[in-house]
């Protein structure tokens, strides 16, 4: 959300998602309570890279893909199988 209000050289997103996923704690955070300003994010970033994994146990791949789709054509979207939530070291593509 920082990129909605500030100019950034770029951003790297790992396991990014768009909604509170019907989780009470996520909902209470207020982070997802307003619409995303995708156009501002694209305008304010020099580049964007996103890493997503199809087997993330916390985030449906559809949520992660939505971020990538909304940030086109700026984003370099990279989808992996078998990376879970990117907990394991090392992950050299990052």
mmCIF file of C-alpha atoms in Angstrom:
data_model
loop_
_atom_site.group_PDB
_atom_site.id
_atom_site.type_symbol
_atom_site.label_atom_id
_atom_site.label_comp_id
_atom_site.label_asym_id
_atom_site.label_seq_id
_atom_site.Cartn_x
_atom_site.Cartn_y
_atom_site.Cartn_z
ATOM 1 C CA UNK A 1 0.000 0.000 0.000
ATOM 2 C CA UNK A 2 2.996 2.287 0.401
ATOM 3 C CA UNK A 3 3.261 2.550 -3.394
ATOM 4 C CA UNK A 4 -0.227 4.042 -3.539
ATOM 5 C CA UNK A 5 1.041 7.210 -1.853
ATOM 6 C CA UNK A 6 4.808 7.341 -2.341
ATOM 7 C CA UNK A 7 7.186 7.111 -5.263
ATOM 8 C CA UNK A 8 9.409 4.038 -5.008
ATOM 9 C CA UNK A 9 12.367 2.914 -7.053
ATOM 10 C CA UNK A 10 10.627 -0.441 -7.184
ATOM 11 C CA UNK A 11 8.992 -3.163 -5.131
ATOM 12 C CA UNK A 12 9.446 -6.886 -4.652
ATOM 13 C CA UNK A 13 6.307 -8.745 -3.597
ATOM 14 C CA UNK A 14 6.496 -12.213 -2.070
ATOM 15 C CA UNK A 15 3.261 -14.106 -1.401
ATOM 16 C CA UNK A 16 1.132 -11.010 -2.060
ATOM 17 C CA UNK A 17 -2.655 -11.091 -1.764
ATOM 18 C CA UNK A 18 -5.634 -8.775 -2.169
ATOM 19 C CA UNK A 19 -8.225 -9.581 0.506
ATOM 20 C CA UNK A 20 -8.613 -10.436 4.178
ATOM 21 C CA UNK A 21 -9.322 -14.059 3.146
ATOM 22 C CA UNK A 22 -12.248 -14.067 5.600
ATOM 23 C CA UNK A 23 -9.738 -14.041 8.455
ATOM 24 C CA UNK A 24 -10.864 -12.082 11.521
ATOM 25 C CA UNK A 25 -7.375 -10.817 12.377
ATOM 26 C CA UNK A 26 -6.683 -9.686 8.818
ATOM 27 C CA UNK A 27 -10.067 -7.956 8.718
ATOM 28 C CA UNK A 28 -9.414 -6.198 12.028
ATOM 29 C CA UNK A 29 -6.128 -4.823 10.702
ATOM 30 C CA UNK A 30 -8.050 -2.551 8.335
ATOM 31 C CA UNK A 31 -5.433 -3.151 5.637
ATOM 32 C CA UNK A 32 -8.004 -4.560 3.242
ATOM 33 C CA UNK A 33 -10.915 -2.272 4.137
ATOM 34 C CA UNK A 34 -10.529 0.066 1.178
ATOM 35 C CA UNK A 35 -10.140 -0.564 -2.544
ATOM 36 C CA UNK A 36 -6.649 -1.012 -3.948
ATOM 37 C CA UNK A 37 -5.345 1.863 -6.066
ATOM 38 C CA UNK A 38 -3.512 -0.204 -8.667
ATOM 39 C CA UNK A 39 -3.010 2.698 -11.059
ATOM 40 C CA UNK A 40 -1.221 4.753 -8.403
ATOM 41 C CA UNK A 41 1.015 1.806 -7.559
ATOM 42 C CA UNK A 42 1.996 1.386 -11.206
ATOM 43 C CA UNK A 43 2.615 5.096 -11.596
ATOM 44 C CA UNK A 44 4.716 5.345 -8.433
ATOM 45 C CA UNK A 45 7.008 2.345 -9.016
ATOM 46 C CA UNK A 46 9.977 2.098 -11.303
ATOM 47 C CA UNK A 47 9.638 -1.681 -11.365
ATOM 48 C CA UNK A 48 7.783 -4.500 -9.628
ATOM 49 C CA UNK A 49 8.589 -8.193 -9.247
ATOM 50 C CA UNK A 50 6.213 -10.700 -7.675
ATOM 51 C CA UNK A 51 6.968 -14.223 -6.460
ATOM 52 C CA UNK A 52 3.988 -16.575 -6.046
ATOM 53 C CA UNK A 53 3.728 -20.291 -5.307
ATOM 54 C CA UNK A 54 0.903 -22.585 -6.358
ATOM 55 C CA UNK A 55 1.183 -24.616 -3.140
ATOM 56 C CA UNK A 56 1.216 -21.749 -0.634
ATOM 57 C CA UNK A 57 -0.656 -23.150 2.394
ATOM 58 C CA UNK A 58 -1.923 -19.703 3.442
ATOM 59 C CA UNK A 59 -2.743 -17.942 0.186
ATOM 60 C CA UNK A 60 -4.798 -19.239 -2.703
ATOM 61 C CA UNK A 61 -2.918 -18.866 -5.972
ATOM 62 C CA UNK A 62 -5.917 -16.960 -7.372
ATOM 63 C CA UNK A 63 -5.284 -14.182 -4.831
ATOM 64 C CA UNK A 64 -1.636 -13.998 -5.801
ATOM 65 C CA UNK A 65 -2.443 -14.005 -9.514
ATOM 66 C CA UNK A 66 -4.903 -11.162 -8.983
ATOM 67 C CA UNK A 67 -2.077 -8.942 -7.703
ATOM 68 C CA UNK A 68 -0.012 -9.786 -10.763
ATOM 69 C CA UNK A 69 -2.891 -9.136 -13.128
ATOM 70 C CA UNK A 70 -3.741 -5.793 -11.560
ATOM 71 C CA UNK A 71 -0.144 -4.574 -11.794
ATOM 72 C CA UNK A 72 0.272 -5.413 -15.503
ATOM 73 C CA UNK A 73 2.170 -4.355 -17.527
ATOM 74 C CA UNK A 74 4.577 -3.105 -14.835
ATOM 75 C CA UNK A 75 5.053 -6.354 -12.946
ATOM 76 C CA UNK A 76 7.409 -9.214 -13.656
ATOM 77 C CA UNK A 77 5.238 -12.024 -12.280
ATOM 78 C CA UNK A 78 7.042 -15.254 -11.349
ATOM 79 C CA UNK A 79 4.969 -18.280 -10.384
ATOM 80 C CA UNK A 80 6.524 -21.399 -8.871
ATOM 81 C CA UNK A 81 5.413 -24.873 -7.833
ATOM 82 C CA UNK A 82 6.690 -26.336 -4.582
ATOM 83 C CA UNK A 83 7.894 -23.139 -2.877
ATOM 84 C CA UNK A 84 5.119 -23.087 -0.244
ATOM 85 C CA UNK A 85 5.156 -19.687 1.514
ATOM 86 C CA UNK A 86 8.828 -19.111 0.638
ATOM 87 C CA UNK A 87 9.988 -20.094 4.126
ATOM 88 C CA UNK A 88 12.923 -22.216 2.978
ATOM 89 C CA UNK A 89 16.459 -20.863 2.554
ATOM 90 C CA UNK A 90 17.912 -20.064 0.226
ATOM 91 C CA UNK A 91 15.629 -18.890 -2.534
ATOM 92 C CA UNK A 92 18.161 -17.698 -5.058
ATOM 93 C CA UNK A 93 15.751 -16.103 -7.579
ATOM 94 C CA UNK A 94 15.136 -13.375 -4.993
#
